Amino acid sequence: MKKSVFLGVVAATTMVAGVASAQATLETVKARGELICGSNTGLTGFGAPDASGNWVGFDVDLCRAIAAAVFGDPTKVKFVPTTGETRFTALQSGEVDVLIRNSTWTLSRDTELALDFVAVNYYDGQGFMVKSDLGVSSAKELDGATVCIQTGTTTELNLADFFKQNNISYQPVTVADDSEAQRQYLAGACDAYTTDASGLAASRATMPDAANHVILPEIISKEPLGPVVRHGDSNWGDIVRWTYFALLIAEEKGITKANVEEVATSTADEEVKRLLGLSGDMGAKIGLDNAAFKNAIASVGNYGEIFAANIGEGTAINLARGLNALWTQGGLQYAPPFR
Amino acid sequence: MAPINFVRNEMLAPSAPPVREAGAVKWLRENLFSGVFNTILTLVGIYVIYSIIVAALPWWLNSVWNAGSLSECREIVAAQAGEGATGACWAMIRERWHQFIFGFYPSELYWRPVLAFGLLVAALAPVLFGGQKRNLTMILAVVAAFLLVTLWMAGAPLVVFVLSMAVVLGMIAVAQAGSGKLLWFTALYPALCFWLLWGGSIWLPVVAMLGFVVLGVAYLALVGRTSPMTAAGVGVVLALAWWFILDKPLTEALFAALPWGIEAVASDQFGGFLLAITIGVTAIGFSLPIGILLALGRQSDMLIVKTLCVGFIEFIRGVPLITLLFTASLLLQYFLPPGTNFDIILRVIILVTLFAAAYLAEVIRGGLAALPSGQYEAADALGLDYWRAQRLIILPQALKISIPSIVSTFIGLFKDTTLVAFVGLMDPLKGVTQIVRADINWKGIYWEPYIFVGAIFFVICFGMSRYSMHLERKLKTDHR
């Protein structure tokens, strides 16, 4: 009896807290004067503070774009580093407003955890890296290999599935994190290292003998990474989603950080006019300023620019656009019409 | 003919002892090669040390201090020592040391944590070396020299420079008369430290400290008329009323009238050793008194007090620290009203303090149990009341017995502060190392950050350990 009363009180408190915080994320953010963005504790190219403490990265720029859309100022954002264990709870409990931290969209996270994945800003997939003198050209030839794998991740499960399906065996060497994995792999403790392909590329880029390592062609899993918000506040989800789509449309239409003002004065394209808030009331429809998306583009650039500046070809990480190219160029990045 | 008797009339000069019974040879024979088994162990040991040196020495000797990235380090090592040679890349520390020490604390304000640290030592000195004039003076002089150099390097404003020198030199002068008065500075230090680290309105710490004044005044006013317990109880109630009701409006009113303050620094900018030392020192400082009270409570005859203490201690000791940290970081947020933002560092400090207090309570209970019951009976026979008996007879002995365990709990606590990395705080070992490695320039660096952080931890923990030995020697009164 007592226990059930206690649990009831706990549940009620949680619900009250949950409902109250879910109702108006936008109002909370505006009242606070800054966006709180759940970020990684440090992932090369995607999100980490630099030597002077400024956050930089692919995911970080999306946070800044949202801050620019809400406040017109990309600096009004606070980054809260979250670990793999704390990230979803931090979002649920309202400690962060949006989580942009290379989190994979899965059914159970979308439903059980009461979260909404509003977009996919990076299509990743699990790959393998091996030393080239191993003479392996396909992951299916890795029979009997020792594989370095980070524990407690979905990659571990994918790896088991892949080897089971192909009827080949492997010997896992479990490691705690990426740096440990890289060290073990270089020291020869394992033949292959598996993690997300973007992570492999970043690791390979910094190896002393990068030319002696190859990333195998097989991608054995789908890892759609995207921004996450809480269930129950669809308007806030729309803001995050459409800020992201605005960046995609900007790339599609050739609007860049540098030319956004110029385009705004000269454009005859109706969709661009709506995007930049020159006609229609697209911003107002989701509770923002009409110039919200223009501000977002002006502060961080379009999707392609963000990609190129942080992880794309020309940076040390040197990732190809691949699946993340626009749909017009054979990729999967596709934004619904802006009207 | 008289017989010739030979009598030696001078002493024979002492001859040198046999080679195997003197000098290095003797030492080697006795300590390293005293038997077949020991000889084997010695040889194995020498081989192990030799292999470690052969493996690690080139790495240390080829250290690179000036480079912009790990690959540049590798090139420099290859150019110096030939292809395939390994070398440490300390250039990373050179470029990022400030994040290991201060986290994201604004660099133009580095003088504030530096000053807080210097004054921390100055505030601890009268507690740690009470009554030892020479040690006290020496430590304060070192603090003055430290502040002189570091404040200058951190570019502190001239006013701060002069004020802090005046404070420390003033303390040295007071110390010549006796260390008792210096304890006032120690008592004020927490408020000063809070203000230096977090900044903001000066009235926040001042008004909060006035709560203690309220407590003290109420106690002193009542203690003659009622029992000390009642007086203390009334004082605590009044102080709590002060903190929860008067504190906030008064602070705001004073700030509106006299807006004195310094630039505020948010908690999320704390990191590295600044964070570890803030959490560690605060938790150590508060856990000792709480631990003592819990230990006494556990020994108490009063059923409720005893049950509460036992329940608390066993609960806290029964769950891992990580669980408590996750509770601090995640669950508390669920139960607090929406919109409250209860500072994460404060939450962590509170739970780390409670964790350490539970362990200390058991350590001190060990000390209490080790006292012969004659001591308790003697205190009773002298007619001392409970608190006097504890203060004058029981605790001084019990705490003395527990010193080694108390200090090792403190050392453990200080090292446990690195666990806050799991709740997303920038501890020096994992948090800062991870962000450094996330920089494409330093990705793949492995040993250097661990060695750097480990060395600093070692210095601090070794210092604590040496101090505890010093304290044991000082308090040694028996003749074992």
Short mmCIF file of N, CA and C in Angstrom, two decimals, chain A residues 118-272:
data_model
loop_
_atom_site.label_atom_id
_atom_site.label_comp_id
_atom_site.label_asym_id
_atom_site.label_seq_id
_atom_site.Cartn_x
_atom_site.Cartn_y
_atom_site.Cartn_z
N VAL A 118 14.09 14.01 -35.54
CA VAL A 118 13.36 14.87 -36.46
C VAL A 118 13.99 14.91 -37.84
N ALA A 119 15.21 14.49 -38.00
CA ALA A 119 15.84 14.50 -39.31
C ALA A 119 17.07 13.62 -39.25
N VAL A 120 17.71 13.43 -40.39
CA VAL A 120 18.98 12.70 -40.42
C VAL A 120 20.01 13.64 -41.02
N ASN A 121 20.91 14.14 -40.20
CA ASN A 121 21.88 15.08 -40.76
C ASN A 121 23.14 14.39 -41.24
N TYR A 122 23.30 13.11 -40.90
CA TYR A 122 24.44 12.39 -41.43
C TYR A 122 24.10 10.91 -41.55
N TYR A 123 24.19 10.37 -42.76
CA TYR A 123 23.97 8.94 -42.96
C TYR A 123 25.30 8.23 -42.82
N ASP A 124 25.42 7.48 -41.75
CA ASP A 124 26.67 6.77 -41.52
C ASP A 124 26.39 5.28 -41.63
N GLY A 125 27.44 4.48 -41.54
CA GLY A 125 27.28 3.04 -41.56
C GLY A 125 28.55 2.42 -41.03
N GLN A 126 28.42 1.22 -40.53
CA GLN A 126 29.59 0.59 -39.91
C GLN A 126 30.50 -0.04 -40.96
N GLY A 127 31.77 0.23 -40.84
CA GLY A 127 32.73 -0.32 -41.79
C GLY A 127 33.90 -0.98 -41.09
N PHE A 128 34.83 -1.48 -41.89
CA PHE A 128 36.02 -2.14 -41.35
C PHE A 128 37.27 -1.48 -41.89
N MET A 129 38.29 -1.41 -41.06
CA MET A 129 39.59 -0.98 -41.54
C MET A 129 40.58 -2.11 -41.26
N VAL A 130 41.43 -2.40 -42.27
CA VAL A 130 42.46 -3.42 -42.08
C VAL A 130 43.78 -2.88 -42.61
N LYS A 131 44.86 -3.54 -42.19
CA LYS A 131 46.16 -3.16 -42.74
C LYS A 131 46.24 -3.71 -44.16
N SER A 132 46.82 -2.92 -45.07
CA SER A 132 46.78 -3.36 -46.47
C SER A 132 47.61 -4.62 -46.69
N ASP A 133 48.65 -4.83 -45.86
CA ASP A 133 49.46 -6.04 -46.10
C ASP A 133 48.76 -7.32 -45.65
N LEU A 134 47.55 -7.18 -45.08
CA LEU A 134 46.77 -8.37 -44.75
C LEU A 134 46.23 -9.01 -46.03
N GLY A 135 46.16 -8.23 -47.09
CA GLY A 135 45.74 -8.75 -48.39
C GLY A 135 44.25 -9.05 -48.46
N VAL A 136 43.46 -8.32 -47.68
CA VAL A 136 42.03 -8.56 -47.69
C VAL A 136 41.36 -7.44 -48.48
N SER A 137 40.42 -7.79 -49.35
CA SER A 137 39.77 -6.74 -50.11
C SER A 137 38.28 -6.67 -49.82
N SER A 138 37.77 -7.63 -49.06
CA SER A 138 36.36 -7.60 -48.71
C SER A 138 36.19 -8.09 -47.28
N ALA A 139 35.19 -7.56 -46.60
CA ALA A 139 34.98 -7.96 -45.21
C ALA A 139 34.62 -9.43 -45.11
N LYS A 140 34.10 -10.01 -46.20
CA LYS A 140 33.72 -11.42 -46.16
C LYS A 140 34.94 -12.34 -46.13
N GLU A 141 36.11 -11.77 -46.40
CA GLU A 141 37.33 -12.59 -46.33
C GLU A 141 37.94 -12.57 -44.93
N LEU A 142 37.25 -11.97 -43.97
CA LEU A 142 37.84 -11.79 -42.64
C LEU A 142 37.63 -13.01 -41.74
N ASP A 143 37.44 -14.20 -42.34
CA ASP A 143 37.20 -15.40 -41.53
C ASP A 143 38.34 -15.62 -40.53
N GLY A 144 37.97 -15.78 -39.25
CA GLY A 144 38.97 -16.07 -38.23
C GLY A 144 39.75 -14.86 -37.77
N ALA A 145 39.39 -13.69 -38.24
CA ALA A 145 40.17 -12.50 -37.90
C ALA A 145 39.87 -12.05 -36.47
N THR A 146 40.84 -11.33 -35.86
CA THR A 146 40.56 -10.67 -34.59
C THR A 146 40.10 -9.25 -34.92
N VAL A 147 39.02 -8.83 -34.27
CA VAL A 147 38.41 -7.55 -34.61
C VAL A 147 38.33 -6.68 -33.36
N CYS A 148 38.88 -5.46 -33.44
CA CYS A 148 38.76 -4.52 -32.32
C CYS A 148 37.40 -3.85 -32.38
N ILE A 149 36.70 -3.86 -31.25
CA ILE A 149 35.33 -3.35 -31.22
C ILE A 149 35.07 -2.66 -29.89
N GLN A 150 34.41 -1.50 -29.95
CA GLN A 150 34.08 -0.79 -28.71
C GLN A 150 32.89 -1.48 -28.04
N THR A 151 33.01 -1.66 -26.73
CA THR A 151 31.95 -2.38 -26.02
C THR A 151 30.73 -1.50 -25.81
N GLY A 152 29.59 -2.15 -25.65
CA GLY A 152 28.36 -1.44 -25.30
C GLY A 152 27.80 -0.58 -26.39
N THR A 153 28.15 -0.83 -27.64
CA THR A 153 27.61 -0.01 -28.73
C THR A 153 26.79 -0.89 -29.66
N THR A 154 26.02 -0.26 -30.53
CA THR A 154 25.25 -1.04 -31.48
C THR A 154 26.19 -1.71 -32.49
N THR A 155 27.39 -1.14 -32.66
CA THR A 155 28.33 -1.74 -33.60
C THR A 155 28.69 -3.17 -33.21
N GLU A 156 28.70 -3.42 -31.91
CA GLU A 156 29.04 -4.76 -31.42
C GLU A 156 28.00 -5.78 -31.91
N LEU A 157 26.74 -5.37 -31.84
CA LEU A 157 25.66 -6.27 -32.26
C LEU A 157 25.67 -6.44 -33.79
N ASN A 158 25.90 -5.34 -34.49
CA ASN A 158 25.95 -5.42 -35.95
C ASN A 158 27.05 -6.38 -36.40
N LEU A 159 28.19 -6.29 -35.70
CA LEU A 159 29.33 -7.13 -36.06
C LEU A 159 28.97 -8.60 -35.93
N ALA A 160 28.34 -8.94 -34.79
CA ALA A 160 27.95 -10.34 -34.58
C ALA A 160 26.98 -10.80 -35.66
N ASP A 161 26.00 -9.94 -35.99
CA ASP A 161 25.04 -10.29 -37.03
C ASP A 161 25.73 -10.55 -38.36
N PHE A 162 26.63 -9.66 -38.71
CA PHE A 162 27.28 -9.74 -40.02
C PHE A 162 28.07 -11.04 -40.17
N PHE A 163 28.84 -11.38 -39.13
CA PHE A 163 29.66 -12.58 -39.25
C PHE A 163 28.79 -13.84 -39.23
N LYS A 164 27.71 -13.79 -38.47
CA LYS A 164 26.82 -14.94 -38.40
C LYS A 164 26.15 -15.17 -39.75
N GLN A 165 25.69 -14.09 -40.36
CA GLN A 165 25.01 -14.21 -41.65
C GLN A 165 25.93 -14.76 -42.73
N ASN A 166 27.20 -14.40 -42.64
CA ASN A 166 28.12 -14.84 -43.68
C ASN A 166 28.84 -16.14 -43.31
N ASN A 167 28.41 -16.75 -42.19
CA ASN A 167 28.99 -18.03 -41.78
C ASN A 167 30.49 -18.00 -41.63
N ILE A 168 31.00 -16.91 -41.11
CA ILE A 168 32.43 -16.86 -40.84
C ILE A 168 32.63 -16.53 -39.37
N SER A 169 33.82 -16.81 -38.87
CA SER A 169 34.04 -16.62 -37.44
C SER A 169 34.98 -15.45 -37.21
N TYR A 170 34.93 -14.91 -36.02
CA TYR A 170 35.85 -13.83 -35.67
C TYR A 170 36.13 -13.88 -34.17
N GLN A 171 37.17 -13.18 -33.79
CA GLN A 171 37.59 -13.13 -32.39
C GLN A 171 37.51 -11.67 -31.95
N PRO A 172 36.53 -11.32 -31.09
CA PRO A 172 36.45 -9.90 -30.73
C PRO A 172 37.53 -9.49 -29.73
N VAL A 173 38.10 -8.31 -29.92
CA VAL A 173 38.99 -7.72 -28.93
C VAL A 173 38.27 -6.46 -28.46
N THR A 174 37.72 -6.51 -27.24
CA THR A 174 36.90 -5.37 -26.82
C THR A 174 37.77 -4.26 -26.25
N VAL A 175 37.44 -3.05 -26.63
CA VAL A 175 38.18 -1.88 -26.16
C VAL A 175 37.16 -0.86 -25.64
N ALA A 176 37.66 0.09 -24.84
CA ALA A 176 36.75 1.03 -24.19
C ALA A 176 36.36 2.18 -25.11
N ASP A 177 37.32 2.75 -25.79
CA ASP A 177 36.98 3.90 -26.63
C ASP A 177 37.83 3.93 -27.89
N ASP A 178 37.61 4.97 -28.66
CA ASP A 178 38.23 5.05 -29.96
C ASP A 178 39.76 5.09 -29.89
N SER A 179 40.30 5.87 -28.94
CA SER A 179 41.76 6.00 -28.89
C SER A 179 42.40 4.67 -28.51
N GLU A 180 41.74 3.97 -27.59
CA GLU A 180 42.22 2.65 -27.18
C GLU A 180 42.18 1.69 -28.38
N ALA A 181 41.08 1.75 -29.12
CA ALA A 181 40.93 0.87 -30.28
C ALA A 181 42.04 1.13 -31.29
N GLN A 182 42.27 2.42 -31.55
CA GLN A 182 43.29 2.78 -32.52
C GLN A 182 44.67 2.26 -32.10
N ARG A 183 44.93 2.38 -30.79
CA ARG A 183 46.21 1.93 -30.27
C ARG A 183 46.38 0.42 -30.41
N GLN A 184 45.32 -0.30 -30.02
CA GLN A 184 45.38 -1.76 -30.11
C GLN A 184 45.55 -2.21 -31.56
N TYR A 185 44.82 -1.55 -32.42
CA TYR A 185 44.87 -1.91 -33.84
C TYR A 185 46.26 -1.66 -34.40
N LEU A 186 46.83 -0.50 -34.07
CA LEU A 186 48.16 -0.19 -34.58
C LEU A 186 49.22 -1.11 -33.98
N ALA A 187 49.01 -1.52 -32.74
CA ALA A 187 49.98 -2.40 -32.09
C ALA A 187 49.84 -3.83 -32.59
N GLY A 188 48.84 -4.10 -33.42
CA GLY A 188 48.69 -5.43 -33.97
C GLY A 188 47.88 -6.37 -33.11
N ALA A 189 47.18 -5.84 -32.11
CA ALA A 189 46.37 -6.71 -31.26
C ALA A 189 45.15 -7.23 -32.00
N CYS A 190 44.76 -6.55 -33.09
CA CYS A 190 43.64 -7.05 -33.89
C CYS A 190 43.92 -6.81 -35.37
N ASP A 191 43.33 -7.66 -36.20
CA ASP A 191 43.54 -7.53 -37.64
C ASP A 191 42.70 -6.42 -38.22
N ALA A 192 41.50 -6.26 -37.66
CA ALA A 192 40.58 -5.28 -38.23
C ALA A 192 39.99 -4.43 -37.11
N TYR A 193 39.65 -3.20 -37.48
CA TYR A 193 39.00 -2.32 -36.52
C TYR A 193 37.67 -1.92 -37.12
N THR A 194 36.60 -2.08 -36.34
CA THR A 194 35.30 -1.72 -36.89
C THR A 194 34.62 -0.66 -36.05
N THR A 195 34.09 0.33 -36.72
CA THR A 195 33.24 1.34 -36.09
C THR A 195 32.57 2.09 -37.23
N ASP A 196 31.88 3.20 -36.93
CA ASP A 196 31.23 3.95 -38.01
C ASP A 196 32.27 4.40 -39.03
N ALA A 197 31.87 4.40 -40.30
CA ALA A 197 32.82 4.69 -41.37
C ALA A 197 33.44 6.08 -41.21
N SER A 198 32.64 7.04 -40.71
CA SER A 198 33.20 8.39 -40.52
C SER A 198 34.31 8.35 -39.48
N GLY A 199 34.10 7.57 -38.43
CA GLY A 199 35.12 7.43 -37.39
C GLY A 199 36.37 6.75 -37.91
N LEU A 200 36.17 5.73 -38.77
CA LEU A 200 37.32 5.04 -39.36
C LEU A 200 38.15 6.01 -40.20
N ALA A 201 37.44 6.84 -40.98
CA ALA A 201 38.16 7.77 -41.84
C ALA A 201 38.98 8.74 -41.00
N ALA A 202 38.37 9.23 -39.89
CA ALA A 202 39.08 10.17 -39.03
C ALA A 202 40.30 9.50 -38.40
N SER A 203 40.13 8.24 -37.96
CA SER A 203 41.26 7.53 -37.35
C SER A 203 42.37 7.31 -38.37
N ARG A 204 41.96 6.90 -39.56
CA ARG A 204 42.95 6.60 -40.58
C ARG A 204 43.74 7.86 -40.94
N ALA A 205 43.04 9.00 -40.97
CA ALA A 205 43.69 10.24 -41.36
C ALA A 205 44.83 10.60 -40.43
N THR A 206 44.73 10.16 -39.16
CA THR A 206 45.75 10.58 -38.21
C THR A 206 46.78 9.49 -37.93
N MET A 207 46.71 8.39 -38.65
CA MET A 207 47.68 7.33 -38.39
C MET A 207 49.02 7.68 -39.03
N PRO A 208 50.10 7.22 -38.40
CA PRO A 208 51.42 7.59 -38.93
C PRO A 208 51.64 7.04 -40.34
N ASP A 209 51.02 5.90 -40.64
CA ASP A 209 51.23 5.30 -41.95
C ASP A 209 49.88 5.07 -42.62
N ALA A 210 49.15 6.16 -42.84
CA ALA A 210 47.78 6.05 -43.33
C ALA A 210 47.68 5.23 -44.61
N ALA A 211 48.71 5.31 -45.45
CA ALA A 211 48.64 4.63 -46.74
C ALA A 211 48.61 3.11 -46.58
N ASN A 212 49.08 2.61 -45.41
CA ASN A 212 49.13 1.17 -45.22
C ASN A 212 47.83 0.60 -44.67
N HIS A 213 46.80 1.43 -44.57
CA HIS A 213 45.53 0.94 -44.04
C HIS A 213 44.42 1.20 -45.04
N VAL A 214 43.55 0.22 -45.20
CA VAL A 214 42.44 0.41 -46.14
C VAL A 214 41.12 0.23 -45.40
N ILE A 215 40.13 1.00 -45.84
CA ILE A 215 38.78 0.84 -45.32
C ILE A 215 38.04 -0.04 -46.32
N LEU A 216 37.53 -1.16 -45.85
CA LEU A 216 36.91 -2.13 -46.77
C LEU A 216 35.59 -1.58 -47.31
N PRO A 217 35.20 -2.03 -48.51
CA PRO A 217 34.01 -1.45 -49.15
C PRO A 217 32.70 -1.76 -48.43
N GLU A 218 32.62 -2.89 -47.70
CA GLU A 218 31.34 -3.23 -47.08
C GLU A 218 30.95 -2.25 -45.99
N ILE A 219 29.72 -1.81 -46.06
CA ILE A 219 29.12 -1.06 -44.95
C ILE A 219 28.05 -1.98 -44.42
N ILE A 220 28.20 -2.43 -43.16
CA ILE A 220 27.35 -3.53 -42.71
C ILE A 220 26.14 -3.07 -41.93
N SER A 221 25.97 -1.77 -41.73
CA SER A 221 24.77 -1.35 -40.99
C SER A 221 24.34 0.03 -41.45
N LYS A 222 23.09 0.35 -41.13
CA LYS A 222 22.61 1.70 -41.38
C LYS A 222 22.72 2.47 -40.08
N GLU A 223 23.37 3.61 -40.12
CA GLU A 223 23.47 4.45 -38.92
C GLU A 223 23.02 5.85 -39.27
N PRO A 224 21.70 6.06 -39.32
CA PRO A 224 21.24 7.42 -39.59
C PRO A 224 21.37 8.27 -38.33
N LEU A 225 22.23 9.27 -38.37
CA LEU A 225 22.47 10.10 -37.19
C LEU A 225 21.70 11.40 -37.34
N GLY A 226 21.05 11.81 -36.28
CA GLY A 226 20.27 13.04 -36.44
C GLY A 226 19.94 13.71 -35.14
N PRO A 227 19.39 14.92 -35.24
CA PRO A 227 18.97 15.66 -34.06
C PRO A 227 17.75 15.02 -33.41
N VAL A 228 17.71 15.05 -32.08
CA VAL A 228 16.63 14.41 -31.32
C VAL A 228 15.98 15.43 -30.41
N VAL A 229 14.64 15.36 -30.32
CA VAL A 229 13.92 16.19 -29.34
C VAL A 229 13.00 15.28 -28.54
N ARG A 230 12.39 15.85 -27.52
CA ARG A 230 11.45 15.07 -26.69
C ARG A 230 10.14 14.86 -27.43
N HIS A 231 9.49 13.72 -27.12
CA HIS A 231 8.11 13.52 -27.53
C HIS A 231 7.24 14.62 -26.95
N GLY A 232 6.18 14.96 -27.63
CA GLY A 232 5.17 15.78 -26.99
C GLY A 232 5.29 17.27 -27.23
N ASP A 233 6.32 17.71 -27.93
CA ASP A 233 6.38 19.12 -28.27
C ASP A 233 6.66 19.22 -29.77
N SER A 234 5.61 19.00 -30.54
CA SER A 234 5.80 18.89 -31.99
C SER A 234 6.28 20.20 -32.59
N ASN A 235 5.84 21.32 -32.01
CA ASN A 235 6.26 22.60 -32.58
C ASN A 235 7.77 22.76 -32.50
N TRP A 236 8.32 22.39 -31.37
CA TRP A 236 9.78 22.48 -31.21
C TRP A 236 10.48 21.54 -32.18
N GLY A 237 9.90 20.33 -32.33
CA GLY A 237 10.45 19.39 -33.30
C GLY A 237 10.44 19.99 -34.70
N ASP A 238 9.34 20.68 -35.04
CA ASP A 238 9.24 21.31 -36.36
C ASP A 238 10.33 22.36 -36.55
N ILE A 239 10.60 23.11 -35.50
CA ILE A 239 11.62 24.17 -35.62
C ILE A 239 12.96 23.55 -35.95
N VAL A 240 13.31 22.48 -35.20
CA VAL A 240 14.61 21.84 -35.44
C VAL A 240 14.64 21.24 -36.85
N ARG A 241 13.54 20.53 -37.20
CA ARG A 241 13.49 19.85 -38.49
C ARG A 241 13.61 20.85 -39.64
N TRP A 242 12.82 21.93 -39.56
CA TRP A 242 12.79 22.85 -40.70
C TRP A 242 14.01 23.75 -40.77
N THR A 243 14.64 23.96 -39.64
CA THR A 243 15.92 24.67 -39.71
C THR A 243 16.91 23.84 -40.50
N TYR A 244 16.88 22.53 -40.20
CA TYR A 244 17.78 21.64 -40.92
C TYR A 244 17.42 21.60 -42.41
N PHE A 245 16.11 21.46 -42.72
CA PHE A 245 15.70 21.43 -44.13
C PHE A 245 16.08 22.73 -44.83
N ALA A 246 15.98 23.85 -44.10
CA ALA A 246 16.34 25.14 -44.71
C ALA A 246 17.79 25.12 -45.17
N LEU A 247 18.65 24.49 -44.38
CA LEU A 247 20.06 24.41 -44.76
C LEU A 247 20.23 23.55 -46.02
N LEU A 248 19.42 22.48 -46.11
CA LEU A 248 19.48 21.62 -47.31
C LEU A 248 19.00 22.38 -48.54
N ILE A 249 17.85 23.08 -48.37
CA ILE A 249 17.30 23.80 -49.52
C ILE A 249 18.28 24.88 -49.96
N ALA A 250 18.93 25.51 -48.98
CA ALA A 250 19.91 26.54 -49.31
C ALA A 250 21.00 25.97 -50.20
N GLU A 251 21.45 24.74 -49.88
CA GLU A 251 22.48 24.15 -50.73
C GLU A 251 21.92 23.87 -52.12
N GLU A 252 20.71 23.35 -52.13
CA GLU A 252 20.08 23.01 -53.40
C GLU A 252 19.96 24.25 -54.29
N LYS A 253 19.63 25.38 -53.67
CA LYS A 253 19.40 26.60 -54.43
C LYS A 253 20.68 27.44 -54.58
N GLY A 254 21.78 26.93 -54.06
CA GLY A 254 23.04 27.66 -54.23
C GLY A 254 23.16 28.89 -53.34
N ILE A 255 22.41 28.90 -52.23
CA ILE A 255 22.54 30.03 -51.30
C ILE A 255 23.63 29.70 -50.29
N THR A 256 24.61 30.55 -50.16
CA THR A 256 25.70 30.28 -49.23
C THR A 256 25.75 31.38 -48.18
N LYS A 257 26.59 31.13 -47.18
CA LYS A 257 26.80 32.10 -46.11
C LYS A 257 27.21 33.44 -46.72
N ALA A 258 28.06 33.36 -47.75
CA ALA A 258 28.61 34.59 -48.32
C ALA A 258 27.57 35.33 -49.17
N ASN A 259 26.74 34.59 -49.93
CA ASN A 259 25.90 35.32 -50.88
C ASN A 259 24.46 35.46 -50.43
N VAL A 260 24.14 35.10 -49.19
CA VAL A 260 22.74 35.09 -48.77
C VAL A 260 22.09 36.47 -48.88
N GLU A 261 22.83 37.51 -48.51
CA GLU A 261 22.27 38.86 -48.58
C GLU A 261 22.02 39.26 -50.04
N GLU A 262 22.99 38.90 -50.86
CA GLU A 262 22.90 39.25 -52.28
C GLU A 262 21.71 38.54 -52.92
N VAL A 263 21.58 37.23 -52.62
CA VAL A 263 20.45 36.47 -53.16
C VAL A 263 19.14 37.09 -52.69
N ALA A 264 19.11 37.49 -51.43
CA ALA A 264 17.88 38.05 -50.87
C ALA A 264 17.41 39.28 -51.66
N THR A 265 18.34 40.05 -52.17
CA THR A 265 17.93 41.25 -52.90
C THR A 265 17.62 40.95 -54.36
N SER A 266 18.24 39.91 -54.92
CA SER A 266 18.13 39.74 -56.36
C SER A 266 17.24 38.59 -56.80
N THR A 267 16.87 37.69 -55.86
CA THR A 267 16.24 36.45 -56.31
C THR A 267 14.83 36.66 -56.90
N ALA A 268 14.52 35.78 -57.87
CA ALA A 268 13.18 35.80 -58.42
C ALA A 268 12.46 34.49 -58.11
N ASP A 269 13.23 33.56 -57.48
CA ASP A 269 12.70 32.24 -57.16
C ASP A 269 11.76 32.34 -55.95
N GLU A 270 10.51 31.89 -56.15
CA GLU A 270 9.51 32.06 -55.09
C GLU A 270 9.86 31.25 -53.84
N GLU A 271 10.40 30.04 -54.05
CA GLU A 271 10.73 29.22 -52.87
C GLU A 271 11.85 29.87 -52.06
N VAL A 272 12.83 30.42 -52.78
CA VAL A 272 13.93 31.10 -52.09
C VAL A 272 13.39 32.30 -51.32
#
